[in-house]
PDB file of N, CA and C in Angstrom:
ATOM      1  N   MET K 594     162.767  71.420 142.297  1.00 64.00           N
ATOM      2  CA  MET K 594     161.698  71.029 143.177  1.00 64.00           C
ATOM      3  C   MET K 594     162.014  71.466 144.600  1.00 64.00           C
ATOM      4  N   ARG K 595     161.052  71.975 145.270  1.00 75.00           N
ATOM      5  CA  ARG K 595     161.216  72.484 146.612  1.00 75.00           C
ATOM      6  C   ARG K 595     161.143  71.357 147.634  1.00 75.00           C
ATOM      7  N   THR K 596     162.024  71.382 148.622  1.00 84.00           N
ATOM      8  CA  THR K 596     162.015  70.395 149.686  1.00 84.00           C
ATOM      9  C   THR K 596     161.052  70.840 150.774  1.00 84.00           C
ATOM     10  N   VAL K 597     160.238  69.920 151.252  1.00 88.00           N
ATOM     11  CA  VAL K 597     159.260  70.218 152.295  1.00 88.00           C
ATOM     12  C   VAL K 597     159.740  69.600 153.595  1.00 88.00           C
ATOM     13  N   LYS K 598     159.836  70.413 154.643  1.00 86.00           N
ATOM     14  CA  LYS K 598     160.253  69.927 155.955  1.00 86.00           C
ATOM     15  C   LYS K 598     159.028  69.376 156.680  1.00 86.00           C
ATOM     16  N   ALA K 599     159.113  68.141 157.138  1.00 88.00           N
ATOM     17  CA  ALA K 599     157.993  67.490 157.833  1.00 88.00           C
ATOM     18  C   ALA K 599     157.714  68.183 159.159  1.00 88.00           C
ATOM     19  N   THR K 600     156.436  68.354 159.438  1.00 86.00           N
ATOM     20  CA  THR K 600     155.964  68.934 160.694  1.00 86.00           C
ATOM     21  C   THR K 600     155.506  67.788 161.597  1.00 86.00           C
ATOM     22  N   PRO K 601     155.809  67.835 162.900  1.00 83.00           N
ATOM     23  CA  PRO K 601     155.368  66.747 163.785  1.00 83.00           C
ATOM     24  C   PRO K 601     153.847  66.685 163.902  1.00 83.00           C
ATOM     25  N   LEU K 602     153.324  65.498 164.128  1.00 83.00           N
ATOM     26  CA  LEU K 602     151.889  65.325 164.341  1.00 83.00           C
ATOM     27  C   LEU K 602     151.486  65.949 165.672  1.00 83.00           C
ATOM     28  N   PRO K 603     150.297  66.577 165.707  1.00 83.00           N
ATOM     29  CA  PRO K 603     149.822  67.138 166.978  1.00 83.00           C
ATOM     30  C   PRO K 603     149.283  66.043 167.889  1.00 83.00           C
ATOM     31  N   ALA K 604     148.891  66.420 169.092  1.00 76.00           N
ATOM     32  CA  ALA K 604     148.258  65.482 170.028  1.00 76.00           C
ATOM     33  C   ALA K 604     146.985  64.923 169.387  1.00 76.00           C
ATOM     34  N   PRO K 605     146.603  63.696 169.727  1.00 82.00           N
ATOM     35  CA  PRO K 605     145.451  63.075 169.064  1.00 82.00           C
ATOM     36  C   PRO K 605     144.098  63.706 169.396  1.00 82.00           C
ATOM     37  N   LEU K 606     143.985  64.450 170.485  1.00 85.00           N
ATOM     38  CA  LEU K 606     142.720  65.078 170.837  1.00 85.00           C
ATOM     39  C   LEU K 606     142.640  66.446 170.165  1.00 85.00           C
ATOM     40  N   ILE K 607     141.662  66.617 169.299  1.00 88.00           N
ATOM     41  CA  ILE K 607     141.493  67.881 168.563  1.00 88.00           C
ATOM     42  C   ILE K 607     140.248  68.574 169.083  1.00 88.00           C
ATOM     43  N   THR K 608     140.444  69.780 169.645  1.00 88.00           N
ATOM     44  CA  THR K 608     139.323  70.541 170.190  1.00 88.00           C
ATOM     45  C   THR K 608     139.249  71.960 169.623  1.00 88.00           C
ATOM     46  N   HIS K 609     140.217  72.343 168.777  1.00 90.00           N
ATOM     47  CA  HIS K 609     140.251  73.693 168.221  1.00 90.00           C
ATOM     48  C   HIS K 609     140.644  73.643 166.748  1.00 90.00           C
ATOM     49  N   PRO K 610     140.213  74.629 165.971  1.00 92.00           N
ATOM     50  CA  PRO K 610     140.570  74.666 164.543  1.00 92.00           C
ATOM     51  C   PRO K 610     142.083  74.625 164.298  1.00 92.00           C
ATOM     52  N   GLN K 611     142.862  75.263 165.175  1.00 93.00           N
ATOM     53  CA  GLN K 611     144.310  75.278 164.991  1.00 93.00           C
ATOM     54  C   GLN K 611     144.895  73.870 165.093  1.00 93.00           C
ATOM     55  N   GLN K 612     144.310  73.036 165.940  1.00 93.00           N
ATOM     56  CA  GLN K 612     144.806  71.663 166.095  1.00 93.00           C
ATOM     57  C   GLN K 612     144.475  70.821 164.862  1.00 93.00           C
ATOM     58  N   LEU K 613     143.295  71.026 164.299  1.00 94.00           N
ATOM     59  CA  LEU K 613     142.947  70.322 163.061  1.00 94.00           C
ATOM     60  C   LEU K 613     143.878  70.777 161.945  1.00 94.00           C
ATOM     61  N   GLY K 614     144.139  72.077 161.891  1.00 95.00           N
ATOM     62  CA  GLY K 614     145.063  72.612 160.889  1.00 95.00           C
ATOM     63  C   GLY K 614     146.463  72.038 161.034  1.00 95.00           C
ATOM     64  N   ALA K 615     146.906  71.884 162.284  1.00 95.00           N
ATOM     65  CA  ALA K 615     148.231  71.303 162.526  1.00 95.00           C
ATOM     66  C   ALA K 615     148.287  69.865 162.026  1.00 95.00           C
ATOM     67  N   LEU K 616     147.203  69.130 162.188  1.00 96.00           N
ATOM     68  CA  LEU K 616     147.146  67.755 161.685  1.00 96.00           C
ATOM     69  C   LEU K 616     147.233  67.747 160.157  1.00 96.00           C
ATOM     70  N   VAL K 617     146.459  68.601 159.513  1.00 97.00           N
ATOM     71  CA  VAL K 617     146.483  68.675 158.045  1.00 97.00           C
ATOM     72  C   VAL K 617     147.889  69.020 157.563  1.00 97.00           C
ATOM     73  N   ARG K 618     148.506  70.010 158.187  1.00 97.00           N
ATOM     74  CA  ARG K 618     149.863  70.415 157.788  1.00 97.00           C
ATOM     75  C   ARG K 618     150.861  69.274 158.008  1.00 97.00           C
ATOM     76  N   ALA K 619     150.764  68.588 159.147  1.00 97.00           N
ATOM     77  CA  ALA K 619     151.700  67.495 159.441  1.00 97.00           C
ATOM     78  C   ALA K 619     151.578  66.374 158.410  1.00 97.00           C
ATOM     79  N   VAL K 620     150.356  66.015 158.051  1.00 97.00           N
ATOM     80  CA  VAL K 620     150.157  64.950 157.058  1.00 97.00           C
ATOM     81  C   VAL K 620     150.653  65.407 155.686  1.00 97.00           C
ATOM     82  N   ARG K 621     150.351  66.648 155.331  1.00 97.00           N
ATOM     83  CA  ARG K 621     150.793  67.179 154.031  1.00 97.00           C
ATOM     84  C   ARG K 621     152.314  67.188 153.944  1.00 97.00           C
ATOM     85  N   THR K 622     152.973  67.725 154.987  1.00 97.00           N
ATOM     86  CA  THR K 622     154.431  67.829 154.930  1.00 97.00           C
ATOM     87  C   THR K 622     155.106  66.460 155.023  1.00 97.00           C
ATOM     88  N   ALA K 623     154.503  65.525 155.774  1.00 96.00           N
ATOM     89  CA  ALA K 623     155.061  64.169 155.841  1.00 96.00           C
ATOM     90  C   ALA K 623     155.008  63.504 154.472  1.00 96.00           C
ATOM     91  N   SER K 624     154.041  63.913 153.660  1.00 95.00           N
ATOM     92  CA  SER K 624     153.918  63.386 152.295  1.00 95.00           C
ATOM     93  C   SER K 624     154.846  64.100 151.324  1.00 95.00           C
ATOM     94  N   GLY K 625     155.529  65.139 151.803  1.00 95.00           N
ATOM     95  CA  GLY K 625     156.459  65.886 150.957  1.00 95.00           C
ATOM     96  C   GLY K 625     155.768  66.845 150.000  1.00 95.00           C
ATOM     97  N   LEU K 626     154.529  67.194 150.290  1.00 96.00           N
ATOM     98  CA  LEU K 626     153.752  68.055 149.399  1.00 96.00           C
ATOM     99  C   LEU K 626     153.812  69.510 149.839  1.00 96.00           C
ATOM    100  N   THR K 627     153.924  70.414 148.878  1.00 96.00           N
ATOM    101  CA  THR K 627     153.854  71.839 149.161  1.00 96.00           C
ATOM    102  C   THR K 627     152.390  72.258 149.244  1.00 96.00           C
ATOM    103  N   LEU K 628     152.149  73.463 149.746  1.00 96.00           N
ATOM    104  CA  LEU K 628     150.790  74.011 149.758  1.00 96.00           C
ATOM    105  C   LEU K 628     150.213  74.017 148.345  1.00 96.00           C
ATOM    106  N   GLU K 629     151.007  74.473 147.380  1.00 96.00           N
ATOM    107  CA  GLU K 629     150.544  74.583 146.001  1.00 96.00           C
ATOM    108  C   GLU K 629     150.168  73.222 145.417  1.00 96.00           C
ATOM    109  N   GLU K 630     151.031  72.232 145.624  1.00 96.00           N
ATOM    110  CA  GLU K 630     150.764  70.890 145.100  1.00 96.00           C
ATOM    111  C   GLU K 630     149.500  70.297 145.702  1.00 96.00           C
ATOM    112  N   THR K 631     149.349  70.464 147.003  1.00 97.00           N
ATOM    113  CA  THR K 631     148.175  69.910 147.680  1.00 97.00           C
ATOM    114  C   THR K 631     146.904  70.617 147.231  1.00 97.00           C
ATOM    115  N   ALA K 632     146.952  71.933 147.166  1.00 97.00           N
ATOM    116  CA  ALA K 632     145.777  72.700 146.733  1.00 97.00           C
ATOM    117  C   ALA K 632     145.351  72.267 145.330  1.00 97.00           C
ATOM    118  N   LEU K 633     146.302  72.084 144.440  1.00 97.00           N
ATOM    119  CA  LEU K 633     145.979  71.647 143.077  1.00 97.00           C
ATOM    120  C   LEU K 633     145.392  70.237 143.075  1.00 97.00           C
ATOM    121  N   SER K 634     145.973  69.344 143.857  1.00 97.00           N
ATOM    122  CA  SER K 634     145.519  67.952 143.817  1.00 97.00           C
ATOM    123  C   SER K 634     144.132  67.767 144.437  1.00 97.00           C
ATOM    124  N   VAL K 635     143.789  68.551 145.454  1.00 97.00           N
ATOM    125  CA  VAL K 635     142.472  68.395 146.079  1.00 97.00           C
ATOM    126  C   VAL K 635     141.465  69.424 145.554  1.00 97.00           C
ATOM    127  N   LYS K 636     141.938  70.278 144.644  1.00 97.00           N
ATOM    128  CA  LYS K 636     141.072  71.258 143.972  1.00 97.00           C
ATOM    129  C   LYS K 636     140.444  72.265 144.934  1.00 97.00           C
ATOM    130  N   VAL K 637     141.312  72.883 145.752  1.00 97.00           N
ATOM    131  CA  VAL K 637     140.898  74.009 146.589  1.00 97.00           C
ATOM    132  C   VAL K 637     141.909  75.134 146.374  1.00 97.00           C
ATOM    133  N   ALA K 638     141.525  76.337 146.710  1.00 97.00           N
ATOM    134  CA  ALA K 638     142.444  77.468 146.594  1.00 97.00           C
ATOM    135  C   ALA K 638     143.579  77.322 147.601  1.00 97.00           C
ATOM    136  N   LYS K 639     144.760  77.777 147.207  1.00 97.00           N
ATOM    137  CA  LYS K 639     145.918  77.727 148.103  1.00 97.00           C
ATOM    138  C   LYS K 639     145.608  78.478 149.397  1.00 97.00           C
ATOM    139  N   GLN K 640     144.925  79.617 149.299  1.00 96.00           N
ATOM    140  CA  GLN K 640     144.587  80.412 150.479  1.00 96.00           C
ATOM    141  C   GLN K 640     143.652  79.648 151.415  1.00 96.00           C
ATOM    142  N   THR K 641     142.733  78.881 150.846  1.00 96.00           N
ATOM    143  CA  THR K 641     141.822  78.060 151.655  1.00 96.00           C
ATOM    144  C   THR K 641     142.618  77.027 152.449  1.00 96.00           C
ATOM    145  N   LEU K 642     143.543  76.362 151.788  1.00 97.00           N
ATOM    146  CA  LEU K 642     144.380  75.366 152.463  1.00 97.00           C
ATOM    147  C   LEU K 642     145.227  76.019 153.541  1.00 97.00           C
ATOM    148  N   GLN K 643     145.779  77.173 153.235  1.00 97.00           N
ATOM    149  CA  GLN K 643     146.600  77.894 154.210  1.00 97.00           C
ATOM    150  C   GLN K 643     145.752  78.308 155.419  1.00 97.00           C
ATOM    151  N   ASN K 644     144.536  78.787 155.176  1.00 96.00           N
ATOM    152  CA  ASN K 644     143.640  79.151 156.277  1.00 96.00           C
ATOM    153  C   ASN K 644     143.282  77.938 157.134  1.00 96.00           C
ATOM    154  N   LEU K 645     143.052  76.809 156.491  1.00 97.00           N
ATOM    155  CA  LEU K 645     142.750  75.583 157.234  1.00 97.00           C
ATOM    156  C   LEU K 645     143.931  75.190 158.110  1.00 97.00           C
ATOM    157  N   GLU K 646     145.127  75.219 157.553  1.00 96.00           N
ATOM    158  CA  GLU K 646     146.319  74.817 158.300  1.00 96.00           C
ATOM    159  C   GLU K 646     146.635  75.732 159.469  1.00 96.00           C
ATOM    160  N   THR K 647     146.312  77.012 159.335  1.00 95.00           N
ATOM    161  CA  THR K 647     146.615  77.951 160.420  1.00 95.00           C
ATOM    162  C   THR K 647     145.442  78.128 161.376  1.00 95.00           C
ATOM    163  N   GLY K 648     144.272  77.599 161.001  1.00 92.00           N
ATOM    164  CA  GLY K 648     143.091  77.757 161.847  1.00 92.00           C
ATOM    165  C   GLY K 648     142.555  79.174 161.841  1.00 92.00           C
ATOM    166  N   THR K 649     142.857  79.914 160.775  1.00 89.00           N
ATOM    167  CA  THR K 649     142.397  81.295 160.660  1.00 89.00           C
ATOM    168  C   THR K 649     141.419  81.411 159.505  1.00 89.00           C
ATOM    169  N   GLY K 650     140.745  82.541 159.446  1.00 84.00           N
ATOM    170  CA  GLY K 650     139.792  82.739 158.358  1.00 84.00           C
ATOM    171  C   GLY K 650     138.590  81.834 158.529  1.00 84.00           C
ATOM    172  N   THR K 651     137.835  81.712 157.463  1.00 91.00           N
ATOM    173  CA  THR K 651     136.633  80.880 157.489  1.00 91.00           C
ATOM    174  C   THR K 651     136.755  79.810 156.424  1.00 91.00           C
ATOM    175  N   VAL K 652     136.858  78.570 156.854  1.00 93.00           N
ATOM    176  CA  VAL K 652     136.907  77.437 155.937  1.00 93.00           C
ATOM    177  C   VAL K 652     135.686  76.584 156.246  1.00 93.00           C
ATOM    178  N   SER K 653     134.896  76.302 155.219  1.00 94.00           N
ATOM    179  CA  SER K 653     133.693  75.502 155.449  1.00 94.00           C
ATOM    180  C   SER K 653     134.071  74.080 155.852  1.00 94.00           C
ATOM    181  N   LEU K 654     133.146  73.454 156.546  1.00 94.00           N
ATOM    182  CA  LEU K 654     133.354  72.066 156.948  1.00 94.00           C
ATOM    183  C   LEU K 654     133.494  71.175 155.716  1.00 94.00           C
ATOM    184  N   ALA K 655     132.723  71.465 154.667  1.00 96.00           N
ATOM    185  CA  ALA K 655     132.803  70.679 153.435  1.00 96.00           C
ATOM    186  C   ALA K 655     134.200  70.768 152.817  1.00 96.00           C
ATOM    187  N   LEU K 656     134.786  71.965 152.788  1.00 96.00           N
ATOM    188  CA  LEU K 656     136.136  72.108 152.229  1.00 96.00           C
ATOM    189  C   LEU K 656     137.178  71.449 153.120  1.00 96.00           C
ATOM    190  N   ALA K 657     136.995  71.546 154.433  1.00 96.00           N
ATOM    191  CA  ALA K 657     137.933  70.891 155.353  1.00 96.00           C
ATOM    192  C   ALA K 657     137.934  69.386 155.108  1.00 96.00           C
ATOM    193  N   PHE K 658     136.744  68.798 154.952  1.00 97.00           N
ATOM    194  CA  PHE K 658     136.671  67.355 154.685  1.00 97.00           C
ATOM    195  C   PHE K 658     137.223  67.022 153.310  1.00 97.00           C
ATOM    196  N   LYS K 659     137.045  67.894 152.343  1.00 97.00           N
ATOM    197  CA  LYS K 659     137.607  67.670 151.003  1.00 97.00           C
ATOM    198  C   LYS K 659     139.127  67.568 151.091  1.00 97.00           C
ATOM    199  N   VAL K 660     139.741  68.468 151.825  1.00 97.00           N
ATOM    200  CA  VAL K 660     141.194  68.452 152.003  1.00 97.00           C
ATOM    201  C   VAL K 660     141.616  67.211 152.778  1.00 97.00           C
ATOM    202  N   MET K 661     140.943  66.936 153.899  1.00 97.00           N
ATOM    203  CA  MET K 661     141.315  65.773 154.712  1.00 97.00           C
ATOM    204  C   MET K 661     141.178  64.475 153.922  1.00 97.00           C
ATOM    205  N   ASN K 662     140.091  64.322 153.188  1.00 97.00           N
ATOM    206  CA  ASN K 662     139.915  63.114 152.374  1.00 97.00           C
ATOM    207  C   ASN K 662     141.001  63.019 151.316  1.00 97.00           C
ATOM    208  N   GLY K 663     141.352  64.140 150.702  1.00 97.00           N
ATOM    209  CA  GLY K 663     142.405  64.150 149.686  1.00 97.00           C
ATOM    210  C   GLY K 663     143.757  63.744 150.238  1.00 97.00           C
ATOM    211  N   LEU K 664     143.991  64.021 151.520  1.00 97.00           N
ATOM    212  CA  LEU K 664     145.252  63.658 152.162  1.00 97.00           C
ATOM    213  C   LEU K 664     145.180  62.303 152.868  1.00 97.00           C
ATOM    214  N   GLY K 665     144.003  61.671 152.848  1.00 97.00           N
ATOM    215  CA  GLY K 665     143.853  60.362 153.489  1.00 97.00           C
ATOM    216  C   GLY K 665     143.604  60.431 154.984  1.00 97.00           C
ATOM    217  N   ILE K 666     143.216  61.603 155.488  1.00 96.00           N
ATOM    218  CA  ILE K 666     142.938  61.763 156.912  1.00 96.00           C
ATOM    219  C   ILE K 666     141.507  61.319 157.181  1.00 96.00           C
ATOM    220  N   ARG K 667     141.327  60.467 158.172  1.00 94.00           N
ATOM    221  CA  ARG K 667     140.004  60.004 158.588  1.00 94.00           C
ATOM    222  C   ARG K 667     139.806  60.374 160.044  1.00 94.00           C
ATOM    223  N   LEU K 668     138.628  60.827 160.385  1.00 89.00           N
ATOM    224  CA  LEU K 668     138.332  61.209 161.760  1.00 89.00           C
ATOM    225  C   LEU K 668     137.436  60.179 162.426  1.00 89.00           C
ATOM    226  N   THR K 669     137.618  60.000 163.719  1.00 87.00           N
ATOM    227  CA  THR K 669     136.700  59.204 164.524  1.00 87.00           C
ATOM    228  C   THR K 669     136.139  60.134 165.591  1.00 87.00           C
ATOM    229  N   TRP K 670     135.070  59.734 166.232  1.00 84.00           N
ATOM    230  CA  TRP K 670     134.464  60.581 167.241  1.00 84.00           C
ATOM    231  C   TRP K 670     134.144  59.763 168.478  1.00 84.00           C
ATOM    232  N   GLN K 671     133.926  60.486 169.544  1.00 82.00           N
ATOM    233  CA  GLN K 671     133.552  59.864 170.804  1.00 82.00           C
ATOM    234  C   GLN K 671     132.444  60.718 171.416  1.00 82.00           C
ATOM    235  N   ALA K 672     131.303  60.099 171.658  1.00 82.00           N
ATOM    236  CA  ALA K 672     130.181  60.806 172.260  1.00 82.00           C
ATOM    237  C   ALA K 672     130.428  60.997 173.754  1.00 82.00           C
ATOM    238  N   PRO K 673     129.892  62.067 174.315  1.00 86.00           N
ATOM    239  CA  PRO K 673     130.012  62.232 175.770  1.00 86.00           C
ATOM    240  C   PRO K 673     129.301  61.085 176.490  1.00 86.00           C
ATOM    241  N   PRO K 674     129.750  60.726 177.674  1.00 86.00           N
ATOM    242  CA  PRO K 674     129.170  59.588 178.392  1.00 86.00           C
ATOM    243  C   PRO K 674     127.663  59.702 178.607  1.00 86.00           C
ATOM    244  N   ASP K 675     127.131  60.891 178.731  1.00 87.00           N
ATOM    245  CA  ASP K 675     125.700  61.046 178.996  1.00 87.00           C
ATOM    246  C   ASP K 675     124.851  61.125 177.729  1.00 87.00           C
ATOM    247  N   ALA K 676     125.439  60.851 176.563  1.00 78.00           N
ATOM    248  CA  ALA K 676     124.719  60.957 175.299  1.00 78.00           C
ATOM    249  C   ALA K 676     123.907  59.698 174.968  1.00 78.00           C
ATOM    250  N   GLY K 677     124.118  58.623 175.689  1.00 73.00           N
ATOM    251  CA  GLY K 677     123.424  57.368 175.382  1.00 73.00           C
ATOM    252  C   GLY K 677     124.157  56.610 174.299  1.00 73.00           C
ATOM    253  N   GLY K 678     123.712  55.401 174.045  1.00 62.00           N
ATOM    254  CA  GLY K 678     124.365  54.595 173.018  1.00 62.00           C
ATOM    255  C   GLY K 678     125.674  54.015 173.519  1.00 62.00           C
ATOM    256  N   PRO K 679     126.500  53.516 172.595  1.00 60.00           N
ATOM    257  CA  PRO K 679     127.763  52.895 172.990  1.00 60.00           C
ATOM    258  C   PRO K 679     128.624  53.854 173.812  1.00 60.00           C
ATOM    259  N   GLY K 680     129.019  53.428 174.958  1.00 52.00           N
ATOM    260  CA  GLY K 680     129.864  54.247 175.815  1.00 52.00           C
ATOM    261  C   GLY K 680     129.097  55.234 176.659  1.00 52.00           C
ATOM    262  N   GLY K 681     127.812  55.382 176.401  1.00 48.00           N
ATOM    263  CA  GLY K 681     127.000  56.327 177.164  1.00 48.00           C
ATOM    264  C   GLY K 681     125.972  55.605 177.991  1.00 48.00           C
ATOM    265  N   THR K 682     125.086  56.369 178.600  1.00 51.00           N
ATOM    266  CA  THR K 682     124.028  55.761 179.383  1.00 51.00           C
ATOM    267  C   THR K 682     122.710  55.920 178.645  1.00 51.00           C
ATOM    268  N   ASP K 683     121.927  54.892 178.618  1.00 48.00           N
ATOM    269  CA  ASP K 683     120.627  54.927 177.966  1.00 48.00           C
ATOM    270  C   ASP K 683     119.578  55.464 178.932  1.00 48.00           C
ATOM    271  N   ALA K 684     118.933  56.535 178.529  1.00 47.00           N
ATOM    272  CA  ALA K 684     117.831  57.053 179.352  1.00 47.00           C
ATOM    273  C   ALA K 684     116.570  56.272 178.988  1.00 47.00           C
ATOM    274  N   ALA K 685     115.984  55.630 179.952  1.00 46.00           N
ATOM    275  CA  ALA K 685     114.799  54.813 179.667  1.00 46.00           C
ATOM    276  C   ALA K 685     113.531  55.476 180.138  1.00 46.00           C
TER     277      ALA K 685
END
């Protein structure tokens, strides 16, 4: 069995595909899973997972969420202050 070296978690603010990929890789490696094991368990191609982790190529949003859900990653969001609603201003 191959040993997986854990990757540190990235900063909590994600604004680029590479940062999301770094999060996926960090969670995967912290779980001790290889690319192959993870791809098999979440039912995506190894190349798709690799592209997601590196922020390269084209990975659909649906596949990205499939991988994140399979690894237990949940995202939260924050609307800009001028968007209205909680944390924003209501235009009346």
